[in-house]
C-alpha positions as YAML, in Angstrom:
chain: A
units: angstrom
residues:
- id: 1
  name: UNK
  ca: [0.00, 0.00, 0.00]
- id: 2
  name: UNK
  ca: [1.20, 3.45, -0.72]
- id: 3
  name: UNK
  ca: [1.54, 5.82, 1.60]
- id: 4
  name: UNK
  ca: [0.41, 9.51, 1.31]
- id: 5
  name: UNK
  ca: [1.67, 12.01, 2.47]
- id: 6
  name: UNK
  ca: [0.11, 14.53, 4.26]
- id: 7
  name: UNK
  ca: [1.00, 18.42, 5.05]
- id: 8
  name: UNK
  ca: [0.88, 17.90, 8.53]
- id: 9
  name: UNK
  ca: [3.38, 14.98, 8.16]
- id: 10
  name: UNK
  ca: [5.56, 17.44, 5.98]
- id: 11
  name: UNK
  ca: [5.16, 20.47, 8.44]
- id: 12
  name: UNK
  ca: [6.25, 17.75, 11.66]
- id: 13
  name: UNK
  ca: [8.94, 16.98, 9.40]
- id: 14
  name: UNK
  ca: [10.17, 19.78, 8.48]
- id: 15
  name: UNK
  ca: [10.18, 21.19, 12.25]
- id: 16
  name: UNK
  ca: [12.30, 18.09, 13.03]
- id: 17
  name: UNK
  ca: [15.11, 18.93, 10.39]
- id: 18
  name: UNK
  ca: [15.27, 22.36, 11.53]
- id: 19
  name: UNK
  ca: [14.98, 21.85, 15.04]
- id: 20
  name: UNK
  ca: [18.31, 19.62, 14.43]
- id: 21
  name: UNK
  ca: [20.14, 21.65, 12.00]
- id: 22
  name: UNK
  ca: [19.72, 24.26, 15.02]
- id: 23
  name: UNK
  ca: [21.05, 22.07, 17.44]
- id: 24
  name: UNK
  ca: [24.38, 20.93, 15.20]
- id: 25
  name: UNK
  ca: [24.83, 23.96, 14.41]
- id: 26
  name: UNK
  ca: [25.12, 25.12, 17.84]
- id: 27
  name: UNK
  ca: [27.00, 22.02, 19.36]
- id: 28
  name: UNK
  ca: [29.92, 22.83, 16.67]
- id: 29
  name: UNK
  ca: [29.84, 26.48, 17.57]
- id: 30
  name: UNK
  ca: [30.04, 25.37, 21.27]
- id: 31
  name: UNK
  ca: [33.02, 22.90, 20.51]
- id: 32
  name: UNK
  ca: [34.65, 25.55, 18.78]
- id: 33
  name: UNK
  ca: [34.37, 27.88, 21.48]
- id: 34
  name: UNK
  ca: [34.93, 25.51, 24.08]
- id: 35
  name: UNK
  ca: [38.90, 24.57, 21.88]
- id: 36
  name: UNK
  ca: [39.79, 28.27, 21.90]
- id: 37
  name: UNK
  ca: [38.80, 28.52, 25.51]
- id: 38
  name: UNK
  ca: [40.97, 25.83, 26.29]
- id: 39
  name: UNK
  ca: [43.88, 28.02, 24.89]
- id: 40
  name: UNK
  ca: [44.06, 26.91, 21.45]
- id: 41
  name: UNK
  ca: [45.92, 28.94, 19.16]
- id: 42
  name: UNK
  ca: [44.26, 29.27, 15.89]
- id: 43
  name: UNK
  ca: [45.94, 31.18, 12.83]
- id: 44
  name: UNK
  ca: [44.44, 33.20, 10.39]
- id: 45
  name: UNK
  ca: [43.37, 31.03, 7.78]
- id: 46
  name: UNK
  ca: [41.56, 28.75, 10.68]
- id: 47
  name: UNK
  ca: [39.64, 32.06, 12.20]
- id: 48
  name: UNK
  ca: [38.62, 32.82, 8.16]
- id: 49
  name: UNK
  ca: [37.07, 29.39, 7.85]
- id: 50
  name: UNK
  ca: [35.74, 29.67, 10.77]
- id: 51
  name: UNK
  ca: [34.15, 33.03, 10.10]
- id: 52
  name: UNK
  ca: [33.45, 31.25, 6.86]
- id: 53
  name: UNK
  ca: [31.19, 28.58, 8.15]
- id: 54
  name: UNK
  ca: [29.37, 30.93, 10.23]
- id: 55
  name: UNK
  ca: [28.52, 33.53, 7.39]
- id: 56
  name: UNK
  ca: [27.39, 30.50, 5.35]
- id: 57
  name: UNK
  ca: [24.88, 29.26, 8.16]
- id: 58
  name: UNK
  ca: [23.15, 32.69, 8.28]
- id: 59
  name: UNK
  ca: [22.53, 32.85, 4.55]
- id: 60
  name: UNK
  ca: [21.39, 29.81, 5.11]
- id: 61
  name: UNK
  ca: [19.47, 30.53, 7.34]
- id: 62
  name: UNK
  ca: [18.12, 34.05, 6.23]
- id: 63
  name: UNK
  ca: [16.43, 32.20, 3.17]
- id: 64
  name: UNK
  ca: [14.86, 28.95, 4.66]
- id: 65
  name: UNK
  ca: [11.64, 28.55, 6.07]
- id: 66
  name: UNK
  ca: [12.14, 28.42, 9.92]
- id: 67
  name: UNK
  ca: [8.25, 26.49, 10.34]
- id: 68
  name: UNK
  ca: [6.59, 28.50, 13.47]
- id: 69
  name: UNK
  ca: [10.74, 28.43, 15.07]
- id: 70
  name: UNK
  ca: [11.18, 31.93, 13.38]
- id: 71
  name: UNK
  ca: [11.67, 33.38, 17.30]
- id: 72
  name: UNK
  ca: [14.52, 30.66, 18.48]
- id: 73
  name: UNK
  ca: [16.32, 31.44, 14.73]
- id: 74
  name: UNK
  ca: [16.06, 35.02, 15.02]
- id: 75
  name: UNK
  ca: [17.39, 34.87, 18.93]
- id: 76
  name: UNK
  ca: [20.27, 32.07, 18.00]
- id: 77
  name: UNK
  ca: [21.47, 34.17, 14.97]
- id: 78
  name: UNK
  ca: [21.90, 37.35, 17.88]
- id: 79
  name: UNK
  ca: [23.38, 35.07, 19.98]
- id: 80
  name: UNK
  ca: [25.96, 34.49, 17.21]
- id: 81
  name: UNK
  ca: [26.27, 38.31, 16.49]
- id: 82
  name: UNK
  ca: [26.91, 39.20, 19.85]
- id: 83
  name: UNK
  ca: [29.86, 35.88, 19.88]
- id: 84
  name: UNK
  ca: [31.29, 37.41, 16.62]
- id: 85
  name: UNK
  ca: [31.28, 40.56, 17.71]
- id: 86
  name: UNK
  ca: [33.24, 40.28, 20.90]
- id: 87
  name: UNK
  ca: [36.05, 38.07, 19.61]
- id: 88
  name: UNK
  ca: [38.55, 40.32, 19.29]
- id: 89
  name: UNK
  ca: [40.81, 38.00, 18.30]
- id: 90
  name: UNK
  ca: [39.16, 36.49, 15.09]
- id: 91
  name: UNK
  ca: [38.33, 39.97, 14.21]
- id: 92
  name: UNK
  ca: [41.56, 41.30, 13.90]
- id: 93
  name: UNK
  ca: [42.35, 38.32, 11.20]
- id: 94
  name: UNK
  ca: [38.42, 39.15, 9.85]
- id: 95
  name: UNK
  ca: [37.47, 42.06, 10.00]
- id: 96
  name: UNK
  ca: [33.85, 42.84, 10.87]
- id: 97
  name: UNK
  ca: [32.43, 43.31, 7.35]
- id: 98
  name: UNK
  ca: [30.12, 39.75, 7.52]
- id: 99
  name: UNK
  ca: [27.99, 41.61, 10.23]
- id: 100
  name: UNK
  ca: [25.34, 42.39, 8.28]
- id: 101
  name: UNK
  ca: [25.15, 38.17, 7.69]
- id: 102
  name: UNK
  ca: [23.43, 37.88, 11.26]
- id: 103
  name: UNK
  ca: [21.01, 40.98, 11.12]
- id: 104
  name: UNK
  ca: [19.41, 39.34, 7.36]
- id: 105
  name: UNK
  ca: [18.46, 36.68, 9.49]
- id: 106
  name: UNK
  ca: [16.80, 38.38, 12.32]
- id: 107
  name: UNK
  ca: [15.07, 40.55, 9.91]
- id: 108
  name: UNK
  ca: [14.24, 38.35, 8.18]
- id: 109
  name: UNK
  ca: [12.95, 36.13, 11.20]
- id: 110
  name: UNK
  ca: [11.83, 38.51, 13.64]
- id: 111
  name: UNK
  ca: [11.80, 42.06, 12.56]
- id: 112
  name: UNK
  ca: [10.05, 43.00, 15.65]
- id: 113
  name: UNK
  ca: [13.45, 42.33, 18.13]
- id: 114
  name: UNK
  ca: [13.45, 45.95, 18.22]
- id: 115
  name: UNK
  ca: [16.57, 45.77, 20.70]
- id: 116
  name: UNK
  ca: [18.40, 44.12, 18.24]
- id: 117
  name: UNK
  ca: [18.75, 47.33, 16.36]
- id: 118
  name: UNK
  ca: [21.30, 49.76, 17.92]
- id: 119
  name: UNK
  ca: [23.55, 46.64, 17.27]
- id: 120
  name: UNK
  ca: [22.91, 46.29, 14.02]
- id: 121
  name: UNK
  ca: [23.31, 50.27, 13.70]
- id: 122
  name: UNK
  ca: [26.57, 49.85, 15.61]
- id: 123
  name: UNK
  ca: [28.27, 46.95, 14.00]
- id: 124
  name: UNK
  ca: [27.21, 47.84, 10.60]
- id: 125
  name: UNK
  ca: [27.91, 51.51, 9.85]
- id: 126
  name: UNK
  ca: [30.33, 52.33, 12.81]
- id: 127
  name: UNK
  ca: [32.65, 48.62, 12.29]
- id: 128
  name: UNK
  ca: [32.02, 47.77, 9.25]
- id: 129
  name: UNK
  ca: [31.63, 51.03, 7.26]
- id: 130
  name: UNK
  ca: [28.60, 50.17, 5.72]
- id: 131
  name: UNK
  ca: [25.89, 52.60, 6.53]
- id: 132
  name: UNK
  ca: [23.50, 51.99, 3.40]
- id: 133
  name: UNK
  ca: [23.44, 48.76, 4.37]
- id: 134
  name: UNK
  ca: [22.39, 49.39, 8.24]
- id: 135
  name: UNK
  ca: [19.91, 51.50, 6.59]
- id: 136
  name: UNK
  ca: [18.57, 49.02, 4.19]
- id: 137
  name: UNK
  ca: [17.75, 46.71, 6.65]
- id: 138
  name: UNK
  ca: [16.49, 49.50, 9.25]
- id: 139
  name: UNK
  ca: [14.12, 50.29, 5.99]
- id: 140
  name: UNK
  ca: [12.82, 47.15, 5.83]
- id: 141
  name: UNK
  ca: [12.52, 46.04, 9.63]
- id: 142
  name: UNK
  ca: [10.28, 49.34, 9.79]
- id: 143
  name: UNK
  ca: [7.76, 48.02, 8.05]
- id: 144
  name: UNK
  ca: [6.74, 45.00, 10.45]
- id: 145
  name: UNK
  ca: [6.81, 47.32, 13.71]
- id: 146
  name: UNK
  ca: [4.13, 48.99, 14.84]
- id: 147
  name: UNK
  ca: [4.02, 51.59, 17.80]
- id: 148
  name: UNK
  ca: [1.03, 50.77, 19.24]
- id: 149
  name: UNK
  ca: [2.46, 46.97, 19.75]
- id: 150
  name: UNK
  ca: [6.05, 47.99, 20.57]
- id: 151
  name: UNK
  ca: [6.82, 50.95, 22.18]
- id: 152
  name: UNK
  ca: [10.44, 51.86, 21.64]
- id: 153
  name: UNK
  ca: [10.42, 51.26, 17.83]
- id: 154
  name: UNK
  ca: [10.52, 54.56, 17.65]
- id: 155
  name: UNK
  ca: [14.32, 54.22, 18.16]
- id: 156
  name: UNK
  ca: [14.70, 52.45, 14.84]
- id: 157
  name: UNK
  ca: [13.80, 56.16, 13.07]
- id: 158
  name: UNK
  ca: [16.29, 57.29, 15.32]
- id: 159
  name: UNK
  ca: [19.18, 54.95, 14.67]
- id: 160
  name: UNK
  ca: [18.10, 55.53, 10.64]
- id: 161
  name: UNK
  ca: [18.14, 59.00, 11.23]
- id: 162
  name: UNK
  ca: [21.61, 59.09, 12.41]
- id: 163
  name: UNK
  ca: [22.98, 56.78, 9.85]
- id: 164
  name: UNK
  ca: [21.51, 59.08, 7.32]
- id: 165
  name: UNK
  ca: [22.84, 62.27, 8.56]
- id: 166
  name: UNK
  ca: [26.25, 61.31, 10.29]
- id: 167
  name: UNK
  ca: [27.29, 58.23, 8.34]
- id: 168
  name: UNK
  ca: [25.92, 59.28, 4.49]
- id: 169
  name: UNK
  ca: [25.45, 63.46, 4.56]
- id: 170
  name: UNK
  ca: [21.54, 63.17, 3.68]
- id: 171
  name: UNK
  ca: [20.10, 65.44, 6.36]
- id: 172
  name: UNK
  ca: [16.61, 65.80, 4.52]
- id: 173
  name: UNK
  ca: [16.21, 61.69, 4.80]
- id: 174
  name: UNK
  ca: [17.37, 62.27, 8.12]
- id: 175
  name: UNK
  ca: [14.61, 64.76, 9.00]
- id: 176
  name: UNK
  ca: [11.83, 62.78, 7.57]
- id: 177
  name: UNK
  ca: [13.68, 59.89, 9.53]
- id: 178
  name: UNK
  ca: [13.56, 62.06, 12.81]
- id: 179
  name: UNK
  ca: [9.68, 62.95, 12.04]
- id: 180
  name: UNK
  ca: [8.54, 59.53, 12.15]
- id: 181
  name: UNK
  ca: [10.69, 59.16, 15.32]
- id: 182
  name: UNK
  ca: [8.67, 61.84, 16.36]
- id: 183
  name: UNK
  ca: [5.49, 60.59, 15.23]
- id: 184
  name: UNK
  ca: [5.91, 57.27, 17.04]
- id: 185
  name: UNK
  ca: [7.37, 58.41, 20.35]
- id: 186
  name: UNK
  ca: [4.08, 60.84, 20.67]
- id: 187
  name: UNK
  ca: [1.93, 57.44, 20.88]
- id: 188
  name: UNK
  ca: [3.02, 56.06, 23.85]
- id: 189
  name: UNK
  ca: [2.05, 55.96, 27.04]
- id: 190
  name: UNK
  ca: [4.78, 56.40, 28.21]
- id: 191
  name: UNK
  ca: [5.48, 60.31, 29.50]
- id: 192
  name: UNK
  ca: [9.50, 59.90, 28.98]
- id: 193
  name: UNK
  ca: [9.09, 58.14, 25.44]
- id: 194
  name: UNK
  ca: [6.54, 61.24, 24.61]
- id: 195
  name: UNK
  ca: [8.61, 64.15, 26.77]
- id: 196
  name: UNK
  ca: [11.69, 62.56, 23.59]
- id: 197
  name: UNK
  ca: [9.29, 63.60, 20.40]
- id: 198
  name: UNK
  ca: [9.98, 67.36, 20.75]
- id: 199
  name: UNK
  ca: [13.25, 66.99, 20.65]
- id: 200
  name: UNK
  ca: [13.31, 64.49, 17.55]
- id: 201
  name: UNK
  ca: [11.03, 67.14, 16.30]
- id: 202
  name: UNK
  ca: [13.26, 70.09, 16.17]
- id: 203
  name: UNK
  ca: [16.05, 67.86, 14.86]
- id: 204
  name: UNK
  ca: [14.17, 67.18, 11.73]
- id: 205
  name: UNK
  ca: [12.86, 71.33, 11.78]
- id: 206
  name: UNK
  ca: [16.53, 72.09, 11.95]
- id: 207
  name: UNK
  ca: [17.65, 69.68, 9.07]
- id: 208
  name: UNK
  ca: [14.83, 71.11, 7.03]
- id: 209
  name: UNK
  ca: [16.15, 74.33, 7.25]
- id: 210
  name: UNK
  ca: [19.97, 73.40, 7.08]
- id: 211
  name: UNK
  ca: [20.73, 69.95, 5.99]
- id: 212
  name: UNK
  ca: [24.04, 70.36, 6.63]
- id: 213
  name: UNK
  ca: [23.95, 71.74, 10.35]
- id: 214
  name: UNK
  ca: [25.88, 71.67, 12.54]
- id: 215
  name: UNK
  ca: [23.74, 71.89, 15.98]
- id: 216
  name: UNK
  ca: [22.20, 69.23, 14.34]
- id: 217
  name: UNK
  ca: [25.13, 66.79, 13.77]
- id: 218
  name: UNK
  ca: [26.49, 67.85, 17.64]
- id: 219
  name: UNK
  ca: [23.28, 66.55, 18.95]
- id: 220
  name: UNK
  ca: [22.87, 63.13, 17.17]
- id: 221
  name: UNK
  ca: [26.68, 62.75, 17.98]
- id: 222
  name: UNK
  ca: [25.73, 63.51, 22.18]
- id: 223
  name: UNK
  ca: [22.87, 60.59, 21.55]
- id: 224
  name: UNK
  ca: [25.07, 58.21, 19.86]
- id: 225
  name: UNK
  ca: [27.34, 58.71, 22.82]
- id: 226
  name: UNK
  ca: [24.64, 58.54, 25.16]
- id: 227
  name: UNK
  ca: [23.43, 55.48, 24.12]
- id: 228
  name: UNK
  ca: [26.33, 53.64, 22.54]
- id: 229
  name: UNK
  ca: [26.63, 49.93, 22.86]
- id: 230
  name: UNK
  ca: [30.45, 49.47, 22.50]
- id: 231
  name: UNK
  ca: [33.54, 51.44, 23.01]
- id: 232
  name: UNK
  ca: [34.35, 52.17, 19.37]
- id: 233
  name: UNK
  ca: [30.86, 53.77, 19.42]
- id: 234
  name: UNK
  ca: [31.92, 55.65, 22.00]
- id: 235
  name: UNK
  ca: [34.90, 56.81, 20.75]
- id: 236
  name: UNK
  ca: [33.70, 57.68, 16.90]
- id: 237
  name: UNK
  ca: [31.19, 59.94, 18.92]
- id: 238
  name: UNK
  ca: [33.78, 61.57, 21.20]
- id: 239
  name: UNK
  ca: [35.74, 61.95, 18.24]
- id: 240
  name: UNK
  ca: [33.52, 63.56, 15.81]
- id: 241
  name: UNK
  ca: [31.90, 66.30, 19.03]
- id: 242
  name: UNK
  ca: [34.98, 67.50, 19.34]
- id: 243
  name: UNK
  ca: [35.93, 67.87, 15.70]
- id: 244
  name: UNK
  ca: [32.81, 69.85, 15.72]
- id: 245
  name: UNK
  ca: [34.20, 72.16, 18.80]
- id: 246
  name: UNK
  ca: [32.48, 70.24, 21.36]
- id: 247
  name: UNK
  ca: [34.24, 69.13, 24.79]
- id: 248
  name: UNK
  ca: [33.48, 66.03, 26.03]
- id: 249
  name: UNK
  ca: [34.16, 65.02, 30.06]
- id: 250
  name: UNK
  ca: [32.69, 62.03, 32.11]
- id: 251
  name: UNK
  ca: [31.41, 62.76, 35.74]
- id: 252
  name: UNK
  ca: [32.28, 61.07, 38.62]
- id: 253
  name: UNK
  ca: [28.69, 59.18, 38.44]
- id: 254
  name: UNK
  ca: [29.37, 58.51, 35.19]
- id: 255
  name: UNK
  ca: [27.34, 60.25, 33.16]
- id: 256
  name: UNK
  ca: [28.82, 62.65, 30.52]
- id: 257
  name: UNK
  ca: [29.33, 66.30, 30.59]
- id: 258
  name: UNK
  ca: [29.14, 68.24, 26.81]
- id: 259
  name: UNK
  ca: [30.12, 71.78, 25.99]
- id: 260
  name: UNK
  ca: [29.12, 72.91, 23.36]
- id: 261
  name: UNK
  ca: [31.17, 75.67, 21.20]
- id: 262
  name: UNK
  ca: [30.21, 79.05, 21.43]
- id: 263
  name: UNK
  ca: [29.24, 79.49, 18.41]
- id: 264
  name: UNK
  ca: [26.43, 76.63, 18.96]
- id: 265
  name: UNK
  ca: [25.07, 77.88, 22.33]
...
């Protein structure tokens, strides 16, 4: 007798396979964490097929069908990131260019891990130099959230703002970027997220007016500081308030202290 198949045999299949594939994949990332751990000393060509494998998981990844597991992929492809990202080591041989491998997948997955973003802001324009990029995917993870279901998405205008002004010079995008911050942060219930939208407001007023100003590069750079996730971020902020005739100090309680130059006060 021949058997037929039915979906829901095909659905509990597929599940299976990628339930596995998740689980290998992880068990040889573990082993191969667990061997450098153990003081392992691997050259350059070793950390490039390494880095290899792992890009060629998350296109993988990015493009098949994760049946109802979309969550746990998303979530394991961060947990990856955030494993890339802090090997210093394997970097140095590397590079950080394959970032924008792991945030495909999550937007692809799970557009709305809305604290996934200022990572993929971070590692993508500020380590890897490509800001169209950050902003591509910012583009299209924007049009799964919702403000009324997630109530800091309004940060994703934010981070897309800044790429666009800071990172590629287009300070009109950047307003219309800081408008819809704007329009987002004004929805919540929040009274800090709403107390924000004024200021996100003037931003984009003062880009329409100057696309190329000044007071308004100073202040994305004092938010990018603010809320920077790594030290480079840090730095490239530091960096660029000064160059605009800022001076930047950090308190005793850790917070930071900003002058702004004269000419901006």
């Amino acid at each position: 007798m021949k058997y037929r198949w039915r979906w829901s045999d095909l659905l509990g299949v597929g599940v299976t396979v990628v339930a596995l594939a998740i689980v290998a994949m992880m068990q040889r990332q573990s082993l191969e964490t667990l061997q450098r751990d153990a003081g392992e000393v691997l050259t350059d060509a070793e950390y490039q097929r390494q880095t290899a494998q792992t890009i060629a998981q998350m296109e993988a990844l990015a493009k098949l069908p994760a049946f109802g597991f979309d969550n746990l992929v998303a979530d394991w492809a961060f947990l990856q990131f955030l494993q890339f990202f802090g090997d210093s080591e394997a970097r140095r041989s590397t590079g950080y260019d394959d970032s924008p491998a792991f945030f495909r997948v999550i937007v692809a997955k799970d557009p709305r891990f809305v604290d996934s973003y200022p990572y993929l802001s971070t590692a993508i324009t500020v380590y890897a130099s490509q800001p169209q990029t950050a902003v591509n995917l910012m583009t299209e993870g924007l049009t799964h959230l919702d403000p009324h279901y997630q109530p800091t998405a309004y940060l994703v205008w934010v981070f897309r703002a800044m790429d666009e002004l800071l990172f590629l010079g287009r300070g009109l995008d950047a307003a219309q970027s800081y408008d819809r911050a704007a329009d987002w942060a004004e929805l919540q219930a929040d009274a800090h997220i709403r107390d924000a939208a004024p200021y996100y407001r003037s931003l984009a007023q003062t880009l329409r007016n100057d696309p190329d100003s000044r007071m308004a590069q100073m202040n994305a750079w004092i938010w990018a500081l603010v809320n920077a996730v790594s030290d480079r971020s840090r730095e490239t902020a530091i960096k660029n308030i000064e160059r605009l005739g800022g001076k930047v100090s950090r308190l005793p309680d850790g917070n930071w202290q900003i002058r702004h130059p004269e000419d901006l006060r």
